[in-house]
mmCIF file of C-alpha atoms in Angstrom:
data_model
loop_
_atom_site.group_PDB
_atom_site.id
_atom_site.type_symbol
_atom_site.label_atom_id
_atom_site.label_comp_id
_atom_site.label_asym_id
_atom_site.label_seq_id
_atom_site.Cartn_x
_atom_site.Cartn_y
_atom_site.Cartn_z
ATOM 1 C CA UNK A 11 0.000 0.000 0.000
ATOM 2 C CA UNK A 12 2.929 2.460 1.151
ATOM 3 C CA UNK A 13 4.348 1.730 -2.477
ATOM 4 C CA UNK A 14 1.462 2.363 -4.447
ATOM 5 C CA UNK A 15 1.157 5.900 -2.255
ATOM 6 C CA UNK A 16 4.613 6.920 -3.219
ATOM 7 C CA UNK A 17 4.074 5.822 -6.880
ATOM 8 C CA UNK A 18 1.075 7.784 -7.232
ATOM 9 C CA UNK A 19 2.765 11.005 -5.569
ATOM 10 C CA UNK A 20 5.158 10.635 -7.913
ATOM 11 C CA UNK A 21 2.709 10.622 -10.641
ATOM 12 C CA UNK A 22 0.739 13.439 -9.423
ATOM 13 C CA UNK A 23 4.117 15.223 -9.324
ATOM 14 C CA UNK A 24 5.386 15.104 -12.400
ATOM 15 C CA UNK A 25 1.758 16.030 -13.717
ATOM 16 C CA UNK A 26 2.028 19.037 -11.893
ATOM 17 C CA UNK A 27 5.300 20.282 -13.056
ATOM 18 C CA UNK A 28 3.800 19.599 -16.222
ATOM 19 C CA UNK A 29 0.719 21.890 -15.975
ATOM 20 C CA UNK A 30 3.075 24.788 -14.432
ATOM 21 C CA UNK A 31 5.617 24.555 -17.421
ATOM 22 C CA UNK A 32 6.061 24.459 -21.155
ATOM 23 C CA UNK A 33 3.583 26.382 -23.428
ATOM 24 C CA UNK A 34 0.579 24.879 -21.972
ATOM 25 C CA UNK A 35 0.710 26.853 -18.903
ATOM 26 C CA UNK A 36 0.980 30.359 -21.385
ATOM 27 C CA UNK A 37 -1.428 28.790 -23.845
ATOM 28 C CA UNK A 38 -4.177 28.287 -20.528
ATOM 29 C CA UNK A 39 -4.686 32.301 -20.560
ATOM 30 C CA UNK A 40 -8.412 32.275 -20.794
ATOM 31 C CA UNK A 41 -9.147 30.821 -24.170
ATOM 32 C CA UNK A 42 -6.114 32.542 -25.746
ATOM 33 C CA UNK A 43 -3.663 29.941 -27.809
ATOM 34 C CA UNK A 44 -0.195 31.628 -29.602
ATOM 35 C CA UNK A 45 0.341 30.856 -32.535
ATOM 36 C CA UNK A 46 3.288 32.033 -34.777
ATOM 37 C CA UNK A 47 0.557 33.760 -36.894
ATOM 38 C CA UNK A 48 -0.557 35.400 -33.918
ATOM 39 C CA UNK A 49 2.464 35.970 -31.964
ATOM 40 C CA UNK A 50 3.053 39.572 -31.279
ATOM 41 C CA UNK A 51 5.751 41.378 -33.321
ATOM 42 C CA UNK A 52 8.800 41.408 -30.361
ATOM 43 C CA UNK A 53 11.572 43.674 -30.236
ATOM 44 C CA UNK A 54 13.892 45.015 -27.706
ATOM 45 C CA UNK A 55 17.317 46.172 -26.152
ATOM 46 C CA UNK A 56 20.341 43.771 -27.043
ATOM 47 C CA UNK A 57 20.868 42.708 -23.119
ATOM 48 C CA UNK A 58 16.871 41.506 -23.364
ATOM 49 C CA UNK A 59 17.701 39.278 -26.076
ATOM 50 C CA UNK A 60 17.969 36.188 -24.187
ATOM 51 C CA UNK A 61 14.745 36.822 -22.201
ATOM 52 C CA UNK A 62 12.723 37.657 -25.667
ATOM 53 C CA UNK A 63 14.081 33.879 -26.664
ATOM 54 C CA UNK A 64 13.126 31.919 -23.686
ATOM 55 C CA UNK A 65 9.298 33.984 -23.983
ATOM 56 C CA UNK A 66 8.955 33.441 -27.301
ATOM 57 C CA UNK A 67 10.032 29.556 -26.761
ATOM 58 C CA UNK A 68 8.142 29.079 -24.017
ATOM 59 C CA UNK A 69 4.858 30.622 -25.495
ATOM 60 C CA UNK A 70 4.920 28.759 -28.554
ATOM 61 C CA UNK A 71 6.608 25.419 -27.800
ATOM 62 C CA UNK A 72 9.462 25.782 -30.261
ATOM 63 C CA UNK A 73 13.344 25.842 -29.808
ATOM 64 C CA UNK A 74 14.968 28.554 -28.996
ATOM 65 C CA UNK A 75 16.785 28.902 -32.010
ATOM 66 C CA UNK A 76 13.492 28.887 -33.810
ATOM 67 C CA UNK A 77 12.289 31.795 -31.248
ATOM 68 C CA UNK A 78 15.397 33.534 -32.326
ATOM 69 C CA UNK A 79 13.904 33.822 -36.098
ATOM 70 C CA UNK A 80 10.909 35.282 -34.785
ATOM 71 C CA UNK A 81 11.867 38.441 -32.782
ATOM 72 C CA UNK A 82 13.966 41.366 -33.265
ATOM 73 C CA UNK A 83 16.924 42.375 -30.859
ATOM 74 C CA UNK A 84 19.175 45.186 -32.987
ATOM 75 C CA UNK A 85 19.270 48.635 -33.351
ATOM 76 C CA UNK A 86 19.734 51.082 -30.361
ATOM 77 C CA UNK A 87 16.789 51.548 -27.926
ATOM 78 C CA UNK A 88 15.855 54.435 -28.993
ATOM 79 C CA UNK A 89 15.115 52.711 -32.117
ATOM 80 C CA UNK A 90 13.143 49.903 -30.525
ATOM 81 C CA UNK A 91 10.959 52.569 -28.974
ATOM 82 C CA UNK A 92 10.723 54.735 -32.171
ATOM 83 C CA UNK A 93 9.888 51.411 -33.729
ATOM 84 C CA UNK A 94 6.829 50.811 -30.926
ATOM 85 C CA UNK A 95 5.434 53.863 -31.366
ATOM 86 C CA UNK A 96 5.325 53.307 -35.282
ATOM 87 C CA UNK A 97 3.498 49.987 -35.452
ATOM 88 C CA UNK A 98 6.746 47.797 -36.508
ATOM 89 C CA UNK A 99 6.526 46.301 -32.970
ATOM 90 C CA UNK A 100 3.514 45.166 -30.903
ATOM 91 C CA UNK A 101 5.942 44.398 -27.650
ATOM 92 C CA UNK A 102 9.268 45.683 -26.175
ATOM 93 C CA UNK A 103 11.149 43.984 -23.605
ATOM 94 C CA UNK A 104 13.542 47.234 -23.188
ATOM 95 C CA UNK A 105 15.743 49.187 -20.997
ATOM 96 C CA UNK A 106 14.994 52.962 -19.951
ATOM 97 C CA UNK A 107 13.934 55.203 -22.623
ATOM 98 C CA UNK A 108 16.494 57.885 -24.043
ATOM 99 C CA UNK A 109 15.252 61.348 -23.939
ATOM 100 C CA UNK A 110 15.414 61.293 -27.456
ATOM 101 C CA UNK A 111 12.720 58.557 -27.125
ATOM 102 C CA UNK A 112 10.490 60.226 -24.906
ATOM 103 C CA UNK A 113 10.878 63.422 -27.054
ATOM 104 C CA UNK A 114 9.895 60.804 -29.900
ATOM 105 C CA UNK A 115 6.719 59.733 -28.073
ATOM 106 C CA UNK A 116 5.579 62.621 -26.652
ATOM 107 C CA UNK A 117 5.829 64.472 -30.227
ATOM 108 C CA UNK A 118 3.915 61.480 -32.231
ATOM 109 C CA UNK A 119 1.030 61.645 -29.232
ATOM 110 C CA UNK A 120 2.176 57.932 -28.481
ATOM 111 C CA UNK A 121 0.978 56.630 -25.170
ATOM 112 C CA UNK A 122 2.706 53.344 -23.775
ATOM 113 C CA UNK A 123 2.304 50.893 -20.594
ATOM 114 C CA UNK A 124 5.618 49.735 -18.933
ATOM 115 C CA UNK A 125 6.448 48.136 -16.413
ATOM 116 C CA UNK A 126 9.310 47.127 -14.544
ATOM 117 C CA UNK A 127 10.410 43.049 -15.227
ATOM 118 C CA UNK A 128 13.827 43.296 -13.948
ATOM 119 C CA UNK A 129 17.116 45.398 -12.560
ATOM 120 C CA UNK A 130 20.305 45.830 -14.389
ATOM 121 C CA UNK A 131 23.272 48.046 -13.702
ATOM 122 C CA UNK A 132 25.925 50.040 -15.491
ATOM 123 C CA UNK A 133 29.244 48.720 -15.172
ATOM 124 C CA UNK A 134 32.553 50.216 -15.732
ATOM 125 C CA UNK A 135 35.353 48.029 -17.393
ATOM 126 C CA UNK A 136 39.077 48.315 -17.855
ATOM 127 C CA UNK A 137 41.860 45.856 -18.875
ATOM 128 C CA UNK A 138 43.183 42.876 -16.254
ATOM 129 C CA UNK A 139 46.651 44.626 -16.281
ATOM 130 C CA UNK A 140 45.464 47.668 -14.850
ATOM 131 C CA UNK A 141 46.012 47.752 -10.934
ATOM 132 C CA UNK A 142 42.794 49.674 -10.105
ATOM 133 C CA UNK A 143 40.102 47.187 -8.788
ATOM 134 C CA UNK A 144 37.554 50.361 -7.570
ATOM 135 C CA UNK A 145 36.792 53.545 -8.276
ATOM 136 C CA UNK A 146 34.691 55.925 -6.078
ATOM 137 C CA UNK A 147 31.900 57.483 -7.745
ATOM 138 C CA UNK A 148 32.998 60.568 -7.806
ATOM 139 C CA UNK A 149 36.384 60.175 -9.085
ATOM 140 C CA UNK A 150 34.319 58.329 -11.903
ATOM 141 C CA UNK A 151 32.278 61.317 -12.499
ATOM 142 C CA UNK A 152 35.664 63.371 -12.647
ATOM 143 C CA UNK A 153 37.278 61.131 -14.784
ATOM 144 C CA UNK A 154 34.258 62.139 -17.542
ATOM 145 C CA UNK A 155 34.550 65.548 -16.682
ATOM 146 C CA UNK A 156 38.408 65.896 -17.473
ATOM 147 C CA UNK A 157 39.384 66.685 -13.845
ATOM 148 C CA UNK A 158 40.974 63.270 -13.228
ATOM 149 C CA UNK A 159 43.023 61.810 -16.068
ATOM 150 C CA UNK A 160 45.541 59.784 -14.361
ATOM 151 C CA UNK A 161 45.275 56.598 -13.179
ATOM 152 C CA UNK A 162 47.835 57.747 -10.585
ATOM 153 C CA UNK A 163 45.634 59.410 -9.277
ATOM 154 C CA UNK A 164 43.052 56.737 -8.386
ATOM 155 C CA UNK A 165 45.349 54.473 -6.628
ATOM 156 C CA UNK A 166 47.220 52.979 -10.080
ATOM 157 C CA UNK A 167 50.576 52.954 -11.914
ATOM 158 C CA UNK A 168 51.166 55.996 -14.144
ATOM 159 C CA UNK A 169 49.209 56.283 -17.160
ATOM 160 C CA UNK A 170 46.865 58.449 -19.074
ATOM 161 C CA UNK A 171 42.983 57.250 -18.826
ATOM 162 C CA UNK A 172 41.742 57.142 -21.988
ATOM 163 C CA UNK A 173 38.199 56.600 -21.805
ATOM 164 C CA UNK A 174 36.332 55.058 -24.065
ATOM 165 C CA UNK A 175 32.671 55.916 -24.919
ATOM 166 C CA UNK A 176 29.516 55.786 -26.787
ATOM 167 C CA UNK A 177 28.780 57.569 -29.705
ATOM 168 C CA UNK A 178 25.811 59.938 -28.989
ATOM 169 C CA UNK A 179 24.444 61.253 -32.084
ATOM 170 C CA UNK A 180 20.721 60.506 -33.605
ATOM 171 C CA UNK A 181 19.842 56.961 -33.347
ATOM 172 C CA UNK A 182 22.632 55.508 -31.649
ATOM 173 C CA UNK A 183 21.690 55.278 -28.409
ATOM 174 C CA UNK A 184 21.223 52.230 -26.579
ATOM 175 C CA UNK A 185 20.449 50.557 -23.245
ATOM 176 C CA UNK A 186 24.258 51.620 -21.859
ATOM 177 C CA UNK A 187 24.029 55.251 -23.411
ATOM 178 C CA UNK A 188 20.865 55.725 -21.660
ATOM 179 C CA UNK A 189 21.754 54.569 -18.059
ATOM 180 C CA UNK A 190 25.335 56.650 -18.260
ATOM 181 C CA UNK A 191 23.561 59.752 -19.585
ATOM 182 C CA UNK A 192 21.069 59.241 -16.441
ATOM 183 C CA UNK A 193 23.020 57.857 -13.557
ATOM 184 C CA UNK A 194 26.257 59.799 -14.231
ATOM 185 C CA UNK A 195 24.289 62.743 -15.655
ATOM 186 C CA UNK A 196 27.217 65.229 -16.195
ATOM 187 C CA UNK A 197 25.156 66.877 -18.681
ATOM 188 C CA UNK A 198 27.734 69.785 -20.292
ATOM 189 C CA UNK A 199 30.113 68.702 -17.864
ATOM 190 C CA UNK A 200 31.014 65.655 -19.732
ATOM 191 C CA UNK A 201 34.131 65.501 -21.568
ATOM 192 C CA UNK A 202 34.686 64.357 -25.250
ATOM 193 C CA UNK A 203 36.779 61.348 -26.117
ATOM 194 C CA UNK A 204 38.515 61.779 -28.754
ATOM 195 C CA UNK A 205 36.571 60.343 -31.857
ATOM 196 C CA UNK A 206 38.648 57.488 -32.824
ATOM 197 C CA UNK A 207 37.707 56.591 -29.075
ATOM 198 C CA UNK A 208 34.143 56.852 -29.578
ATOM 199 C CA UNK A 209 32.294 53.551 -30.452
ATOM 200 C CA UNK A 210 29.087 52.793 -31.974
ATOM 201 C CA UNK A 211 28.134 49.463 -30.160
ATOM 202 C CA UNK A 212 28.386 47.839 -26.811
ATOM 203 C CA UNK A 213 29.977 44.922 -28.364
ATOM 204 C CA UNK A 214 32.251 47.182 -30.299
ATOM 205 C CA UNK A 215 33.150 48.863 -26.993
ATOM 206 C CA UNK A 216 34.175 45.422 -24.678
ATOM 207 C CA UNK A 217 36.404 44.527 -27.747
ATOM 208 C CA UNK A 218 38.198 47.954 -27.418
ATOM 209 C CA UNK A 219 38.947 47.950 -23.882
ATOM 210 C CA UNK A 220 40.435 44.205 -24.537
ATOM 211 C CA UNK A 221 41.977 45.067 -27.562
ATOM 212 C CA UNK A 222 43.155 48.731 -27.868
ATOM 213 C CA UNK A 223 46.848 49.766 -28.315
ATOM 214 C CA UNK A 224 48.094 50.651 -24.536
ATOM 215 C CA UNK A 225 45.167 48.404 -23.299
ATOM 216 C CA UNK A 226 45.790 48.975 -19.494
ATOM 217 C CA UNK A 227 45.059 52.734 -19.401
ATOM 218 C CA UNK A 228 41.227 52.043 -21.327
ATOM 219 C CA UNK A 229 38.302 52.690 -19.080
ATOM 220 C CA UNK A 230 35.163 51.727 -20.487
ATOM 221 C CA UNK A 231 31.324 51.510 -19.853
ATOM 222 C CA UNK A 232 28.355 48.701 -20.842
ATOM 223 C CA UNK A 233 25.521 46.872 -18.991
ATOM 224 C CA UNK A 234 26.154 44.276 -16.556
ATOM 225 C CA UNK A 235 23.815 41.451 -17.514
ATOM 226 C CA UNK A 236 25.447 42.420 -21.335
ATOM 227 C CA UNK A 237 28.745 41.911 -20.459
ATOM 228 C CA UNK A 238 28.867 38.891 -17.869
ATOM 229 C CA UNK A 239 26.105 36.500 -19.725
ATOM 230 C CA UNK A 240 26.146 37.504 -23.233
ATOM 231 C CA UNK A 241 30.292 38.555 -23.806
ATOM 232 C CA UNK A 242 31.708 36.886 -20.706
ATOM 233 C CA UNK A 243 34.757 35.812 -22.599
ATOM 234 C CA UNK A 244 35.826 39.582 -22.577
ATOM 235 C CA UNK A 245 36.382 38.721 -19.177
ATOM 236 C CA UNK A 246 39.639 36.951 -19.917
ATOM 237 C CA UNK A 247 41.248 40.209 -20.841
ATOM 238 C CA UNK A 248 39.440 43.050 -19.366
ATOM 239 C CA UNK A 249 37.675 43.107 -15.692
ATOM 240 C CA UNK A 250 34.658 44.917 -13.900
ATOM 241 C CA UNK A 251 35.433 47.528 -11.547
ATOM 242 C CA UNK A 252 34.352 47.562 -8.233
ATOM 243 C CA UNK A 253 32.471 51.208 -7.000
ATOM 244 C CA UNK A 254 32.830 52.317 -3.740
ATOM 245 C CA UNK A 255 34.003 48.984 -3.103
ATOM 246 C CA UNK A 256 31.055 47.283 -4.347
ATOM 247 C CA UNK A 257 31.567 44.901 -6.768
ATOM 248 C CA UNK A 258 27.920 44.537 -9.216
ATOM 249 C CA UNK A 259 26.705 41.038 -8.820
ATOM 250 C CA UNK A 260 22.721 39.543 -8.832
ATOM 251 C CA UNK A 261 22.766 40.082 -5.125
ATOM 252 C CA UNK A 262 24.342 44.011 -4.804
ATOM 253 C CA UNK A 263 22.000 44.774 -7.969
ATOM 254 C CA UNK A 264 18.977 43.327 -6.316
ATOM 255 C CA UNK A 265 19.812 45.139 -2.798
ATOM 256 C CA UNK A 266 20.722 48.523 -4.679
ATOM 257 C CA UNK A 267 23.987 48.276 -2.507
ATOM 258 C CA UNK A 268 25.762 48.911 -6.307
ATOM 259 C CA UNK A 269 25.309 52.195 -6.656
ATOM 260 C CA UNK A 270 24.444 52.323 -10.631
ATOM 261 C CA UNK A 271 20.988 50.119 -10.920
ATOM 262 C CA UNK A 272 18.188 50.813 -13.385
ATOM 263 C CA UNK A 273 15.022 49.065 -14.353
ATOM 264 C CA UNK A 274 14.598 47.233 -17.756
ATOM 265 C CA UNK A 275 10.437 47.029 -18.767
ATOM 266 C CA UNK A 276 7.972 45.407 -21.004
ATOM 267 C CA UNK A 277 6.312 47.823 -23.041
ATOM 268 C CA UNK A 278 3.103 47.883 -24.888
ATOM 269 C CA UNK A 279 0.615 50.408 -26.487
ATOM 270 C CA UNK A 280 -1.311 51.762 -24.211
ATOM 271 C CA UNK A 281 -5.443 50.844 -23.901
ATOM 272 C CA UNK A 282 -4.790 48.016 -25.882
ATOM 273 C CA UNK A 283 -8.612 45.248 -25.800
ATOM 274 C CA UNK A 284 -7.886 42.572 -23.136
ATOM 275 C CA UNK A 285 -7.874 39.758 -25.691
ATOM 276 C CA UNK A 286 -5.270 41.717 -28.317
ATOM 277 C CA UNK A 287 -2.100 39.009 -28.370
ATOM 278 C CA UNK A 288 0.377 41.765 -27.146
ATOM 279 C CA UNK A 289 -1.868 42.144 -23.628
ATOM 280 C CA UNK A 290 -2.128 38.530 -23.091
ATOM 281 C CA UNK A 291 1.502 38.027 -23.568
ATOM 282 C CA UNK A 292 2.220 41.118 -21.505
ATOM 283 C CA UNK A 293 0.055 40.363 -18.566
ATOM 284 C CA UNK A 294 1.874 36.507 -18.576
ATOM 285 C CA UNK A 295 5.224 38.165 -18.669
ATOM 286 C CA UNK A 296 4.551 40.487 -15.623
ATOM 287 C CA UNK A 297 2.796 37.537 -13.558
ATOM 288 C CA UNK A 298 4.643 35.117 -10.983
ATOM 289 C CA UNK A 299 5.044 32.829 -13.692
ATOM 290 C CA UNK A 300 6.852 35.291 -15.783
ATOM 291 C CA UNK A 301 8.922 36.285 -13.240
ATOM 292 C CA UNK A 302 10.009 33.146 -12.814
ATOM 293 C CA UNK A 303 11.661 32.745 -16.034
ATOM 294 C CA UNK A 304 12.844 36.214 -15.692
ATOM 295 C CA UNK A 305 15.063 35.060 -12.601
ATOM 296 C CA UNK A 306 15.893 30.982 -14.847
ATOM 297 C CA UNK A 307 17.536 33.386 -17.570
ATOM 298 C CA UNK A 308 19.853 35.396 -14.788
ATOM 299 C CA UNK A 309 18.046 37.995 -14.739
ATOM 300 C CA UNK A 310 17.272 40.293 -11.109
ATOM 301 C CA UNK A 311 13.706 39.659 -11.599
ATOM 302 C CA UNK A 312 11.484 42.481 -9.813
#
């Protein structure tokens, strides 16, 4: 008898991990079934990328690669909201809006729901051989105004800093512009690198910290989540800085103990019908069960 108990636990176990995973449990919405015909038109900020894939997968019961054929990760964010507003995506899962974007919005009479799916930071980067482990945030700050240019002067070996940053003109900016422009927010203050310094991706800006000529003195910028599950081989040559002696990880992100931590959101039109396939996936994705893959993909889930 105490066999056939256990067996049947065990049945009624595995049926229940059943019902509360896989594309069934999205599909059970109401009476709402994805489709690929269906599936809203998904877009986003490169970090999100991963997240969009294991949605997509989950809510249609295909491979990730085959998700991956299906959505839209490029461009800057400003694009991806440009893009929203326009009709050429029904869903964003997106970092902050640039004030470019909101400029965008606000002048096409655009209204848009967000809301908050996860935290990610902005970290600072420079090469393994460099000395410096932390900076303070305010000698970071001075180091993009001009006043500190030295590593010398932040507790290093003797060297110029030569920053490299993001280009900022129409269009470029993306999920890393957008949280340096608001957490450092030097405004005029902010010194130019010179333009052979000045890169036009985040990807393009990990490979020349690692790679450029007198390596050790580069100080660069990108998102953590970016950087450590997307690009972690970067890692081999080039290292994450500490700030105020707080080194970013899930935990310090989660706590706010980093000091430079920003939301990332889903975004949809605003007043879209309950039934419309963009509201039904964007009330799954903000529900416990969303959340849930938010924190399987690495993600600090909100």
């Amino acid at each position: 008898m105490r066999k056939f108990i256990c067996a049947l636990l065990a049945v009624i176990l595995v049926f229940s991990l059943a019902a509360c995973s896989g594309p069934a449990a999205i599909k059970n919405t109401g009476n709402f079934e994805f489709t690929e015909s269906n599936y809203p038109k998904m877009g986003g900020s490169l970090a999100a990328l991963p997240l969009g894939e294991a949605i997509t997968a989950y809510a249609l019961g295909i491979s990730r690669e085959e998700a991956s054929k299906l959505i839209v990760f490029e461009g800057s964010t400003t694009d991806n909201y440009k893009a929203i507003v326009d009709g050429k995506f029904d869903i964003l899962l997106a970092y902050e809006p640039s004030e470019e974007a909101k400029s965008y919005i606000a002048e096409k009479g655009a209204e848009l729901e967000m809301t908050p799916i996860g935290a990610d930071a902005l970290v600072f980067i420079c090469s393994n051989l460099n000395k410096v482990d932390s900076l303070t945030v305010d000698q970071i700050k001075d180091i993009y105004r001009g006043k500190i240019t030295d590593w010398s002067e932040v507790g290093g070996e003797a060297g110029k800093i030569s920053c490299i940053g993001r280009e900022a003109g129409s269009g470029t900016r993306d999920g890393s512009q957008t949280l340096f422009d608001k957490l450092i927010n030097l405004g005029d203050e902010l010194t130019d690198a010179p333009k052979e310094r000045i890169i036009g991706s985040m990807i393009g800006l990990l490979e020349a910290v690692a790679e450029y000529d007198g390596s050790e003195n580069a100080l660069g910028y990108t998102v953590y989540y970016y950087l450590t599950n997307m690009e972690n081989d970067k890692l081999s040559t080039s290292k994450i800085l500490a700030v105020n002696g707080v080194k970013p990880t899930n935990d310090t992100i989660a706590s706010g103990k980093y000091p430079f931590v920003n939301d990332f959101y889903v975004v949809i039109p605003k007043n879209l019908p309950e039934d419309a396939p963009a509201r039904v996936l964007y009330n799954w994705i903000i529900s416990e069960q969303g959340k849930e893959l938010v924190k399987k993909e690495n993600y600090v889930a909100k």
